[in-house]
XYZ file of C-alpha atoms in Angstrom:
570
model
C -89.808 -81.914 21.703
C -89.549 -85.592 20.926
C -92.799 -86.767 19.456
C -91.923 -90.036 17.828
C -90.069 -93.022 19.232
C -86.777 -93.662 17.510
C -86.529 -97.191 18.789
C -89.025 -99.922 19.525
C -91.107 -98.948 22.534
C -90.516 -100.842 25.772
C -93.211 -103.335 26.716
C -96.249 -101.429 27.849
C -98.193 -102.031 31.018
C -101.678 -103.473 30.871
C -103.131 -99.972 31.294
C -101.031 -98.565 28.444
C -102.145 -98.084 24.858
C -100.145 -99.960 22.235
C -98.467 -98.096 19.392
C -98.572 -94.581 20.882
C -96.508 -92.359 23.172
C -97.007 -89.011 24.880
C -95.341 -85.703 23.974
C -92.225 -86.733 25.928
C -91.974 -90.041 24.091
C -93.224 -92.076 27.064
C -95.846 -94.871 27.082
C -99.320 -93.466 27.702
C -102.023 -94.750 30.021
C -105.500 -95.293 28.632
C -107.003 -93.627 31.693
C -105.391 -90.204 31.320
C -104.743 -89.730 27.599
C -106.529 -89.540 24.300
C -110.221 -90.220 23.635
C -112.583 -87.283 24.207
C -110.311 -85.494 26.706
C -107.919 -84.885 23.799
C -110.492 -84.768 21.029
C -112.231 -81.704 22.487
C -109.041 -79.652 22.102
C -108.577 -80.873 18.540
C -112.223 -80.341 17.606
C -111.924 -76.863 19.135
C -108.984 -75.889 16.952
C -110.703 -77.231 13.850
C -113.912 -75.346 14.660
C -111.870 -72.158 14.897
C -110.015 -72.922 11.656
C -113.227 -73.619 9.757
C -114.780 -70.480 11.234
C -111.813 -68.469 9.964
C -111.917 -70.133 6.548
C -115.651 -69.680 6.018
C -115.430 -66.214 7.517
C -113.505 -65.134 4.420
C -114.800 -67.584 1.792
C -118.565 -67.418 2.368
C -118.902 -63.782 1.283
C -115.874 -63.622 -0.990
C -117.977 -63.232 -4.124
C -119.415 -60.000 -2.703
C -115.880 -58.676 -2.157
C -114.700 -59.642 -5.633
C -117.745 -58.218 -7.412
C -117.772 -55.185 -5.085
C -114.450 -53.604 -4.022
C -112.428 -55.543 -6.628
C -114.975 -54.822 -9.398
C -115.016 -58.254 -11.070
C -117.900 -59.707 -13.091
C -120.093 -62.450 -11.634
C -118.626 -65.155 -13.888
C -115.020 -64.077 -13.270
C -115.550 -63.878 -9.518
C -117.145 -67.351 -9.445
C -114.232 -68.744 -11.476
C -111.658 -67.092 -9.177
C -113.333 -68.408 -6.025
C -113.685 -71.937 -7.403
C -110.033 -71.915 -8.499
C -108.906 -70.718 -5.067
C -111.078 -73.145 -3.100
C -109.979 -75.914 -5.466
C -106.332 -75.128 -4.792
C -107.026 -74.951 -1.052
C -108.569 -78.435 -1.208
C -105.766 -79.951 -3.294
C -102.845 -78.653 -1.232
C -103.695 -81.015 1.670
C -102.237 -83.804 -0.483
C -98.853 -82.065 -0.194
C -99.430 -81.237 3.464
C -100.303 -84.841 4.271
C -97.190 -86.099 2.486
C -94.982 -83.713 4.473
C -96.706 -84.678 7.735
C -96.657 -88.445 7.219
C -93.115 -88.557 5.822
C -91.208 -85.848 7.704
C -92.706 -83.523 10.315
C -95.509 -85.554 11.860
C -99.073 -84.325 12.289
C -98.525 -82.357 15.498
C -95.672 -80.197 14.178
C -97.380 -79.726 10.823
C -100.525 -78.411 12.535
C -98.492 -75.870 14.525
C -96.547 -74.608 11.478
C -99.713 -74.444 9.362
C -101.548 -72.518 12.099
C -98.802 -69.901 12.243
C -98.928 -69.513 8.453
C -102.711 -69.226 8.719
C -102.470 -66.312 11.156
C -99.909 -64.551 8.936
C -102.046 -65.052 5.808
C -105.180 -63.715 7.501
C -103.264 -60.729 8.882
C -102.016 -59.862 5.376
C -105.534 -60.322 3.995
C -106.832 -57.858 6.561
C -104.095 -55.412 5.622
C -104.956 -55.715 1.921
C -108.574 -54.750 2.683
C -107.614 -51.562 4.546
C -104.993 -50.218 2.153
C -105.410 -46.478 1.476
C -107.030 -46.867 -1.965
C -110.255 -48.213 -0.416
C -110.455 -45.462 2.156
C -109.659 -42.630 -0.233
C -112.029 -39.753 -0.838
C -112.838 -41.117 -4.305
C -114.192 -44.331 -2.818
C -115.993 -42.548 -0.035
C -117.808 -40.318 -2.504
C -118.635 -43.129 -4.927
C -122.279 -44.100 -5.218
C -121.320 -47.768 -5.429
C -118.375 -49.615 -3.974
C -117.828 -51.234 -7.366
C -116.907 -47.778 -8.723
C -113.694 -47.868 -6.686
C -110.775 -49.042 -8.802
C -108.166 -50.803 -6.671
C -104.567 -50.599 -7.781
C -102.949 -53.593 -9.438
C -100.576 -53.852 -6.479
C -103.518 -54.107 -4.097
C -105.184 -56.824 -6.172
C -101.928 -58.826 -6.324
C -101.395 -58.369 -2.585
C -104.949 -59.539 -1.892
C -104.623 -62.719 -3.944
C -101.154 -63.430 -2.515
C -102.652 -63.277 0.990
C -105.615 -65.402 -0.078
C -103.410 -68.140 -1.511
C -101.160 -68.053 1.563
C -104.278 -68.996 3.536
C -104.793 -71.847 1.039
C -101.228 -73.074 1.637
C -101.765 -72.936 5.413
C -105.001 -74.880 5.118
C -103.121 -77.474 3.042
C -101.033 -78.357 6.081
C -103.749 -77.882 8.654
C -106.787 -79.633 7.239
C -105.642 -83.267 6.680
C -103.559 -83.451 9.835
C -106.015 -82.134 12.412
C -108.761 -84.645 11.698
C -106.347 -87.574 11.397
C -104.649 -86.484 14.622
C -108.057 -86.348 16.296
C -108.977 -89.841 15.096
C -105.582 -91.073 16.334
C -106.731 -90.340 19.901
C -109.043 -93.374 19.724
C -107.661 -96.922 19.883
C -109.249 -98.956 17.081
C -108.348 -102.180 18.936
C -110.484 -101.265 21.960
C -114.231 -101.961 21.399
C -115.425 -98.907 23.336
C -112.922 -96.513 21.787
C -113.620 -97.939 18.328
C -117.317 -97.138 18.733
C -116.436 -93.668 20.057
C -114.254 -93.042 16.993
C -117.244 -93.533 14.697
C -119.137 -90.928 16.742
C -116.067 -88.680 16.646
C -116.505 -88.134 12.890
C -120.156 -87.179 13.424
C -119.519 -84.753 16.282
C -116.468 -83.402 14.512
C -118.675 -82.233 11.667
C -121.303 -81.045 14.151
C -118.753 -78.718 15.784
C -117.498 -77.479 12.439
C -120.990 -76.723 11.186
C -122.058 -74.955 14.361
C -118.962 -72.761 14.482
C -118.925 -71.914 10.784
C -122.682 -71.143 10.740
C -122.367 -68.694 13.613
C -119.338 -67.088 12.000
C -121.020 -66.744 8.598
C -124.058 -65.110 10.207
C -122.002 -62.530 12.104
C -119.136 -61.845 9.686
C -121.274 -61.533 6.548
C -123.193 -58.733 8.275
C -119.973 -57.020 9.404
C -118.463 -57.296 5.906
C -121.564 -55.994 4.123
C -122.446 -53.207 6.539
C -119.406 -52.189 8.605
C -115.931 -52.959 7.277
C -114.179 -55.556 5.159
C -111.017 -54.994 7.205
C -112.862 -55.902 10.398
C -114.607 -58.776 8.611
C -111.216 -60.266 7.660
C -109.493 -59.290 10.924
C -111.817 -61.234 13.222
C -110.942 -64.599 11.542
C -107.258 -63.741 12.140
C -107.939 -63.323 15.863
C -109.976 -66.553 15.913
C -107.106 -68.485 14.322
C -104.541 -67.123 16.745
C -106.788 -68.210 19.626
C -107.149 -71.656 18.004
C -103.387 -72.199 18.065
C -103.305 -71.459 21.798
C -106.174 -73.908 22.414
C -104.376 -76.641 20.479
C -101.155 -76.185 22.466
C -103.066 -76.382 25.767
C -104.007 -80.001 25.024
C -100.454 -81.178 24.304
C -100.004 -83.126 27.549
C -103.110 -85.259 26.843
C -102.382 -86.182 23.218
C -101.420 -89.615 21.926
C -98.690 -89.593 19.285
C -98.390 -92.549 16.926
C -95.020 -94.268 17.016
C -93.224 -93.775 13.747
C -92.277 -97.091 12.195
C -88.664 -97.863 11.361
C -89.881 -99.490 8.165
C -89.331 -97.947 4.778
C -91.708 -95.099 3.937
C -95.127 -96.334 2.860
C -94.961 -93.962 -0.118
C -91.810 -95.727 -1.285
C -93.306 -99.172 -0.688
C -96.483 -98.467 -2.628
C -94.619 -96.706 -5.428
C -92.320 -99.689 -5.756
C -95.315 -102.028 -6.180
C -96.557 -100.060 -9.201
C -93.060 -99.853 -10.699
C -92.400 -103.587 -10.275
C -95.828 -104.521 -11.655
C -95.271 -102.251 -14.686
C -91.870 -103.804 -15.387
C -93.400 -107.286 -15.271
C -96.467 -106.473 -17.367
C -95.661 -109.203 -19.898
C -95.690 -111.981 -17.288
C -98.229 -114.666 -18.239
C -101.125 -115.631 -15.927
C -99.796 -119.183 -15.685
C -96.406 -117.936 -14.474
C -98.158 -115.742 -11.921
C -100.243 -118.664 -10.680
C -97.110 -120.760 -10.174
C -95.402 -117.917 -8.275
C -98.417 -117.330 -6.023
C -98.649 -121.047 -5.271
C -94.943 -121.256 -4.444
C -95.301 -118.345 -2.023
C -98.261 -120.015 -0.348
C -100.635 -117.101 -1.027
C -104.142 -118.114 -0.027
C -107.122 -116.799 -1.983
C -109.298 -114.283 -0.153
C -112.115 -111.859 -0.910
C -110.778 -109.265 -3.323
C -107.738 -111.306 -4.325
C -108.685 -111.071 -8.002
C -109.207 -107.292 -7.890
C -106.295 -105.372 -9.448
C -104.608 -108.725 -9.929
C -102.072 -107.119 -12.249
C -100.351 -105.670 -9.162
C -99.517 -109.231 -8.081
C -96.883 -109.144 -10.813
C -94.793 -107.100 -8.373
C -94.152 -110.437 -6.605
C -91.783 -111.325 -9.434
C -88.378 -109.757 -9.861
C -87.412 -108.482 -13.331
C -85.380 -110.928 -15.358
C -86.454 -113.684 -12.899
C -83.887 -112.295 -10.422
C -84.486 -112.848 -6.701
C -82.004 -110.256 -5.453
C -82.795 -108.491 -2.183
C -85.063 -105.533 -2.648
C -86.115 -106.582 -6.122
C -89.479 -108.077 -5.180
C -92.459 -106.858 -3.183
C -94.233 -108.898 -0.541
C -97.952 -109.560 -0.418
C -98.548 -106.999 2.367
C -97.065 -104.228 0.244
C -99.237 -105.268 -2.681
C -102.331 -105.232 -0.453
C -101.429 -101.668 0.627
C -101.197 -100.575 -3.008
C -104.518 -102.238 -3.817
C -106.168 -100.487 -0.861
C -105.105 -97.094 -2.229
C -106.049 -97.902 -5.823
C -109.445 -99.217 -4.713
C -110.404 -95.746 -3.478
C -110.095 -93.941 -6.809
C -113.358 -95.079 -8.441
C -115.232 -93.768 -5.386
C -113.161 -90.577 -5.523
C -113.966 -90.053 -9.211
C -117.709 -90.644 -8.949
C -118.022 -88.090 -6.107
C -116.612 -85.206 -8.183
C -120.108 -84.163 -9.331
C -121.114 -83.805 -5.670
C -118.165 -81.456 -5.165
C -119.166 -79.396 -8.207
C -122.644 -78.950 -6.740
C -121.158 -78.081 -3.332
C -119.139 -75.230 -4.902
C -122.279 -73.278 -5.817
C -123.440 -72.594 -2.261
C -120.897 -69.817 -1.651
C -120.941 -68.292 -5.133
C -124.014 -68.384 -7.373
C -126.469 -69.010 -4.536
C -125.180 -65.865 -2.823
C -125.476 -63.708 -5.956
C -128.958 -65.128 -6.506
C -130.020 -64.190 -2.963
C -128.610 -60.665 -3.291
C -131.287 -59.829 -5.895
C -134.226 -60.956 -3.708
C -136.197 -59.402 -0.859
C -133.970 -59.900 2.195
C -135.878 -57.758 4.694
C -136.549 -59.267 8.114
C -137.990 -56.149 9.709
C -138.411 -52.717 8.067
C -134.993 -51.172 7.527
C -132.980 -54.362 8.149
C -131.871 -56.688 5.361
C -129.978 -59.894 6.078
C -126.766 -60.396 4.045
C -127.255 -62.843 1.175
C -124.191 -64.833 2.316
C -125.757 -65.396 5.741
C -128.148 -67.944 4.221
C -125.208 -70.346 4.129
C -125.688 -70.720 7.880
C -128.737 -72.876 7.071
C -126.337 -75.541 5.767
C -124.645 -75.650 9.155
C -127.948 -75.356 10.986
C -129.366 -78.423 9.274
C -126.137 -80.304 10.073
C -126.313 -79.244 13.732
C -129.911 -80.449 13.967
C -129.562 -83.634 11.938
C -126.280 -85.059 13.277
C -127.662 -85.710 16.794
C -130.714 -87.312 15.165
C -128.442 -89.433 12.973
C -125.986 -90.399 15.724
C -128.441 -90.882 18.611
C -131.534 -92.238 16.856
C -130.834 -93.469 13.329
C -127.532 -95.293 14.016
C -128.759 -97.292 17.074
C -131.878 -98.383 15.173
C -129.861 -99.319 12.064
C -127.241 -101.026 14.251
C -129.927 -103.267 15.735
C -131.029 -104.289 12.232
C -127.702 -104.625 10.408
C -125.461 -105.566 13.373
C -122.869 -103.119 12.034
C -121.158 -100.721 14.525
C -121.896 -97.743 12.239
C -125.486 -98.777 11.470
C -125.104 -98.633 7.697
C -121.980 -99.009 5.613
C -119.919 -95.962 4.760
C -120.685 -96.339 1.053
C -124.440 -96.527 1.701
C -124.174 -93.331 3.725
C -122.256 -91.547 0.970
C -124.707 -92.683 -1.708
C -127.757 -91.322 0.103
C -126.045 -87.944 0.390
C -125.333 -87.936 -3.348
C -129.050 -88.425 -3.993
C -129.960 -85.490 -1.725
C -127.354 -83.319 -3.432
C -128.915 -84.008 -6.827
C -132.363 -83.113 -5.445
C -131.006 -79.837 -4.064
C -129.975 -78.833 -7.587
C -133.433 -79.663 -8.923
C -135.007 -77.458 -6.250
C -132.466 -74.679 -6.920
C -133.347 -74.717 -10.633
C -137.081 -74.529 -9.917
C -136.650 -71.651 -7.447
C -134.447 -69.703 -9.867
C -137.061 -70.214 -12.592
C -139.647 -68.738 -10.215
C -137.351 -65.770 -9.472
C -136.911 -65.020 -13.192
C -140.658 -65.207 -13.776
C -141.249 -62.811 -10.875
C -138.697 -60.345 -12.260
C -140.421 -60.496 -15.651
C -143.878 -60.117 -14.111
C -142.860 -56.894 -12.334
C -140.980 -55.457 -15.322
C -137.533 -55.745 -13.718
C -135.746 -57.582 -16.535
C -133.628 -54.529 -17.389
C -133.405 -53.174 -13.848
C -130.815 -55.416 -12.144
C -130.338 -53.031 -9.208
C -133.989 -53.336 -8.170
C -135.022 -55.898 -5.572
C -137.081 -58.726 -7.029
C -140.291 -58.916 -4.911
C -139.712 -62.534 -3.954
C -138.585 -63.509 -0.455
C -135.053 -64.795 -0.061
C -136.509 -67.528 2.179
C -137.389 -69.385 -1.026
C -133.710 -70.372 -1.125
C -133.745 -72.005 2.311
C -134.870 -75.519 1.171
C -131.874 -75.925 -1.170
C -129.502 -74.866 1.625
C -131.140 -77.242 4.107
C -130.876 -80.152 1.661
C -127.210 -79.284 1.186
C -126.679 -79.601 4.931
C -128.456 -82.950 5.266
C -126.526 -84.241 2.237
C -123.325 -83.174 4.018
C -124.226 -85.269 7.077
C -124.353 -88.329 4.862
C -121.759 -87.717 2.152
C -119.219 -85.364 3.770
C -118.971 -87.266 7.045
C -119.187 -90.589 5.212
C -116.316 -89.660 2.903
C -114.172 -88.516 5.823
C -114.628 -91.797 7.666
C -114.309 -93.868 4.488
C -111.011 -92.361 3.333
C -109.594 -92.547 6.860
C -110.726 -96.118 7.522
C -109.744 -97.641 4.174
C -106.204 -96.250 4.017
C -103.153 -98.138 5.341
C -102.362 -97.040 8.919
C -99.381 -94.913 7.878
C -101.409 -93.036 5.267
C -104.354 -91.796 7.321
C -103.496 -88.120 6.695
C -103.142 -88.843 2.982
C -106.528 -90.569 3.052
C -108.190 -87.474 4.486
C -106.344 -85.214 2.052
C -107.523 -87.470 -0.772
C -111.076 -86.889 0.480
C -110.436 -83.131 0.461
C -109.012 -83.333 -3.053
C -112.462 -84.406 -4.258
C -113.644 -80.906 -3.428
C -110.480 -79.349 -4.820
C -110.835 -80.995 -8.209
C -114.613 -80.486 -8.081
C -114.177 -76.738 -7.520
C -111.676 -76.499 -10.366
C -114.038 -78.448 -12.637
C -116.836 -76.063 -11.609
C -114.622 -73.106 -12.506
C -113.809 -74.698 -15.866
C -117.478 -75.494 -16.535
C -118.528 -71.916 -15.744
C -115.829 -70.611 -18.093
C -116.970 -72.887 -20.928
C -120.663 -72.119 -20.421
C -119.919 -68.379 -20.225
C -117.977 -68.574 -23.488
C -120.555 -70.681 -25.334
C -123.730 -68.942 -24.156
C -122.331 -65.405 -24.320
C -121.294 -65.469 -27.976
C -122.426 -62.849 -30.515
C -123.348 -60.318 -27.831
C -125.984 -62.567 -26.244
C -126.582 -62.571 -22.484
C -124.801 -65.570 -21.057
C -126.191 -67.852 -18.372
C -124.022 -65.853 -15.929
C -124.837 -62.337 -17.113
C -124.079 -59.618 -14.536
C -127.756 -58.757 -14.907
C -129.083 -61.903 -13.226
C -132.594 -61.095 -14.436
C -131.365 -61.819 -17.969
C -129.102 -64.684 -16.935
C -130.117 -68.325 -16.733
C -128.683 -69.801 -13.574
C -131.599 -72.226 -13.694
C -130.175 -73.813 -16.862
C -126.821 -74.207 -15.141
C -128.468 -75.834 -12.118
C -130.294 -78.290 -14.402
C -126.941 -79.089 -16.049
C -125.416 -79.861 -12.637
C -128.444 -81.975 -11.698
C -127.971 -84.005 -14.897
C -124.257 -84.496 -14.211
C -125.128 -85.574 -10.658
C -127.591 -88.157 -11.969
C -124.959 -89.658 -14.284
C -122.399 -89.701 -11.464
C -124.950 -91.326 -9.155
C -125.451 -94.230 -11.537
C -121.683 -94.693 -11.839
C -121.301 -94.515 -8.047
C -123.910 -97.225 -7.481
C -121.974 -99.541 -9.788
C -118.669 -98.766 -8.043
C -120.128 -99.090 -4.539
C -121.775 -102.412 -5.328
C -118.479 -103.932 -6.459
C -116.295 -102.331 -3.759
C -114.524 -104.713 -1.393
C -113.747 -103.280 2.045
C -110.265 -103.749 3.434
C -109.796 -106.679 5.750
C -109.976 -105.346 9.295
C -112.234 -102.450 8.322
C -114.378 -101.079 11.150
C -117.456 -100.774 8.905
């Protein structure tokens, strides 16, 4: 299947869309391709993928501390390390897609790997050792001792899912955004809404999946709980293929790879680091470079305009457009860095929050307890409720005031979400303090198996704040890293956004390990003691709130000085 044009496209008709072709490499008409008719297929496949991912990740801490018999701290570290890896691998997937395979082929290959990984994960959960008579007669599932082979097989399957997500995640959203023509006013406005409704679909699907699968995993079978996501992912691949005839495929440029061009800018600038400012000024004047907003930012990269040894041989110098591309990428990193604390906070919702909820009164009606992991659906629920409010009410009002297509700038949107994230940690710390006091009041300090007589609904506000923060920061980051990247690096931009959560999860894992080591010395109960009634998760939440406050101050400084790319849709 020819997806990309090998030669310059023939002149397109007035009704055609510039810069794209269909799956047979033909010019595409605006009236029967792309926009929402294609986006619904792509949103559908991403909803299914996120449902599969959260179907295994949301309750993973219960599996690790249950059937696999790990401690709370170890399980949290393992999950953060895995989710961190899963969020970093999209950088590799985006590179492969943008440089070699293209987004469409990468999505198909990644989806197949996804199905295989989930199938192996299901198999690992139903191996004979968990269905043996020893496990069946055990009073607690944690008394079952899985074989080393089974543990290795489980983690191999889990990381295969991470590899598959690495190819799937950055390409699907970029491919979806590619269905909207940024040069058309109506489609440009629709693309801004696409990011909102994209996250709406993801949140709705993942919330429903978490609610159903967490119950199945806790009460019926882990094999079935892992098998259903496998079926969902296989169905998602079929849905994606059904939309092939409507998709718009970006024409691959015959120019040198953008990775090579940007890399060359940094190499040339480094080789010319001794060049004096006066020499640079003379060179810029001779090239007729006009000053513009942001021209002085990362000015050292302008040294790539000069060839080493004052040589002007072909290929030895970079042009101003290449330097602007490099600056656009470099400009993103301060924002990336200051959002890491947000990602560290985000990592707690599927680990420590779940263990916290498991100790509380989870009864809805007599004889029926909701799974602790199911509370994560409140994150998605708040997103589902708030995104229509944001997109249909807030944005039009803000648009009328600011005259900006998106209502407020992307950086303003991200910043407000960071503030809400910090507040969610403050609330989480206060609620955990209340839970510890209740356990002490009822004499349950040394009885970790007993249910603390405090309703699990106390945790709902922190989950709801997480969801509203996601509407601002998550969606804002997605649009920001897509919009501010050079056109050929859109997938890399989205993978760079995902890497925030990858590095944040790894930093969370590292922080938990350090805190566990420091606070658990000399036989003392650590902040993450397996007996949560003697632990101090509240101290850890206060620590994260403090880190978030510091990061927030740094972000405000970075955002205030940030210069949007020329041509940005903000």
